[in-house]
């Protein structure tokens, strides 16, 4: 209030405060929120009584938000005692006005298309033969929607399916209707066709819709005829939407309406969303039968042994694996992209032509290992390491999903345990499987499901950064990173084959992550033969610590971002998921100059059950008696998990604490004995 501006700066008064006039003001704000899915979130109502009064109230009725404020100055004079109360009231008023009304998200904000109608009509003749007609009517709402809808790409393989465009029209606001004809349709080979001529190429039907603009309504009907599918039929439909409005959806199977709905619920677009089947309104139809499919695929998993000596020159598992990685190029279809009868190639031909699909690569690897006397068999793995167990149960039993087991591996029995070999490069440690933690399926007689030991090659990273602070505040840096697991193969390959100028740029990037002023004082050292893989370097940072009298303060480089750091401050609507993570340990060791012995501030120790994370600070002495502080952050291997939406504030606060700059700051004082932490 202007009558009090500049009049309440004193902490206390000896004489009364006099103002020029009394005053009163009332304000009412009304805001139409007719499209809001949920009511706004209000701060607590505020009321101040006495010579200075204030009241703010909120109401939400008939989709209208009403905010009313009443402010009054009811006296011309405030005694010194009343003045102190007036200052408290003004402070309370400022605090209240800083608390906003939190409006729910606009459900159409960010939407690119509006689905007016969508229909799926399936006629199933057998588990591997069907016709599915899909009709979509949608309105374009934004440039993003225009860009994504103007060109339709429909991949298929001629040995499996045929796609026909039954309707493709665009209706614009000006009344113009455009129809896509043969000139707007093109059929191209798939990306791998030229690299793997032995395999019949897959195709892409590309449809370019004419005159698509913002506001256009698209009508598209396609018919997909499948006659020889490598996989049994499985369909998954969501009867709710994320970020895109939809008016109607229906699914019909063999003339029977399985489900239809109107005005589908729309969820907000939010980070950290769990897998859809765990929380969304889902319809799944599966004709999968693992036992029946095992009988069909089993003949293609049996390969005759091939003597590796004439080809590889040795019988060892590692040398055979490495020879395959160096000499056989992977190109061609995915496992279920075309019929296995057309894909499976004699391993002898693969060895001659030196390229193969992933399936043929594993078949050839198993043939060589069997020829060397090893017990090797083909299993099919899923990319589900760390996945929520409920999804695995769904894929294996509830709605059998054979298609997720799409990655052939060669399982080699040894006295010290099984090895699972894939298409990893020759630099990868033999025992470190890239599929650690994943499930696999054994289609052999009597076979079932198994899981590759999560500790067998699971990635783990340990970073150790030592900062030796000089008396002038500069820091000598000693950094080492140790990596275990299948990631070692990729790192060895990268640093073994990297060009010198690229290595220099990478080194500068690593230095910049510690401090922009960091200068290398030695080469970037990489151990390409040892296990774990080690990377280390030394550097110098000028003016790293800040002095203020007897105080020395520094902030250590930030750790990796905390889980859930991307969560927004607005109220959460959907469940949230924490993804599967690898084990990691980060250590920052700070050695202070001689004489700086009193600790004034250390980061807080943190320990969370979930996300499982521990930070701990310890204090000790170097052999020459200098103060040493070690900050350690540890995160174990964790599987993905889903949490209710009301956990978001808790995880957001934990992320704030973990990422806080205060939790990276250390202050020490010169001249006294250390008092401990």
Short mmCIF file of N, CA, C and O in Angstrom, two decimals, residues 9 31 59 66 100 135 140 199 306 342 375 405 426 446 467 478 500 526 530 538 627 676:
data_model
loop_
_atom_site.label_atom_id
_atom_site.label_comp_id
_atom_site.label_asym_id
_atom_site.label_seq_id
_atom_site.Cartn_x
_atom_site.Cartn_y
_atom_site.Cartn_z
N UNK A 9 10.76 1.00 7.34
CA UNK A 9 12.10 0.46 7.20
C UNK A 9 12.79 0.26 8.55
O UNK A 9 13.64 -0.62 8.71
N UNK A 31 -11.71 -15.78 -13.48
CA UNK A 31 -11.01 -16.40 -14.60
C UNK A 31 -11.76 -17.65 -15.03
O UNK A 31 -12.03 -18.53 -14.21
N UNK A 59 -12.35 -19.14 -4.61
CA UNK A 59 -13.52 -19.98 -4.87
C UNK A 59 -13.43 -20.51 -6.29
O UNK A 59 -12.88 -19.84 -7.19
N UNK A 66 -12.49 -17.57 -8.77
CA UNK A 66 -12.72 -16.23 -8.23
C UNK A 66 -11.73 -15.99 -7.09
O UNK A 66 -11.67 -16.78 -6.14
N UNK A 100 1.26 -18.56 -5.04
CA UNK A 100 0.32 -18.43 -6.15
C UNK A 100 -0.76 -19.50 -6.13
O UNK A 100 -0.65 -20.52 -5.45
N UNK A 135 -9.00 -47.61 -39.45
CA UNK A 135 -9.54 -46.32 -39.91
C UNK A 135 -9.21 -45.25 -38.89
O UNK A 135 -9.50 -45.41 -37.70
N UNK A 140 -5.62 -31.84 -37.46
CA UNK A 140 -4.27 -31.33 -37.22
C UNK A 140 -4.37 -30.06 -36.38
O UNK A 140 -5.06 -29.10 -36.76
N UNK A 199 19.14 -61.87 -48.47
CA UNK A 199 17.80 -61.91 -47.88
C UNK A 199 16.83 -61.10 -48.74
O UNK A 199 17.16 -60.00 -49.21
N UNK A 306 30.55 -77.40 -37.11
CA UNK A 306 31.55 -77.08 -38.13
C UNK A 306 32.91 -77.03 -37.44
O UNK A 306 33.08 -76.33 -36.43
N UNK A 342 12.87 -68.62 -44.73
CA UNK A 342 13.52 -67.82 -45.76
C UNK A 342 14.77 -67.12 -45.24
O UNK A 342 15.61 -66.68 -46.02
N UNK A 375 29.53 -77.44 -25.54
CA UNK A 375 28.09 -77.63 -25.47
C UNK A 375 27.43 -76.27 -25.66
O UNK A 375 27.38 -75.45 -24.74
N UNK A 405 11.03 -61.84 -27.18
CA UNK A 405 12.20 -62.72 -27.17
C UNK A 405 12.78 -62.77 -28.58
O UNK A 405 12.68 -63.76 -29.29
N UNK A 426 35.03 -57.89 -30.17
CA UNK A 426 36.12 -58.73 -29.67
C UNK A 426 36.82 -58.15 -28.45
O UNK A 426 37.63 -58.83 -27.81
N UNK A 446 11.32 -79.40 -23.55
CA UNK A 446 11.37 -79.29 -22.10
C UNK A 446 11.94 -77.98 -21.61
O UNK A 446 12.09 -77.77 -20.41
N UNK A 467 41.40 -33.92 -5.12
CA UNK A 467 41.74 -32.50 -5.25
C UNK A 467 42.73 -32.15 -4.14
O UNK A 467 42.36 -32.14 -2.96
N UNK A 478 43.75 -35.42 -9.55
CA UNK A 478 44.08 -36.79 -9.94
C UNK A 478 42.75 -37.54 -10.09
O UNK A 478 42.01 -37.68 -9.12
N UNK A 500 43.56 -39.49 -33.09
CA UNK A 500 44.25 -38.64 -32.09
C UNK A 500 43.53 -37.33 -31.82
O UNK A 500 43.41 -36.91 -30.66
N UNK A 526 44.56 -44.74 -20.74
CA UNK A 526 43.51 -45.75 -20.82
C UNK A 526 44.15 -47.13 -20.85
O UNK A 526 45.07 -47.37 -21.62
N UNK A 530 43.53 -54.42 -19.27
CA UNK A 530 43.17 -54.83 -17.92
C UNK A 530 41.67 -54.85 -17.69
O UNK A 530 40.88 -54.34 -18.48
N UNK A 538 45.70 -36.43 -14.99
CA UNK A 538 46.08 -35.44 -13.98
C UNK A 538 45.89 -34.05 -14.56
O UNK A 538 46.07 -33.85 -15.77
N UNK A 627 44.70 -32.25 6.66
CA UNK A 627 43.28 -32.60 6.76
C UNK A 627 42.79 -33.15 5.42
O UNK A 627 43.05 -32.56 4.36
N UNK A 676 36.59 -32.46 14.43
CA UNK A 676 35.80 -33.57 13.90
C UNK A 676 34.62 -33.05 13.14
O UNK A 676 34.36 -31.86 13.06
#
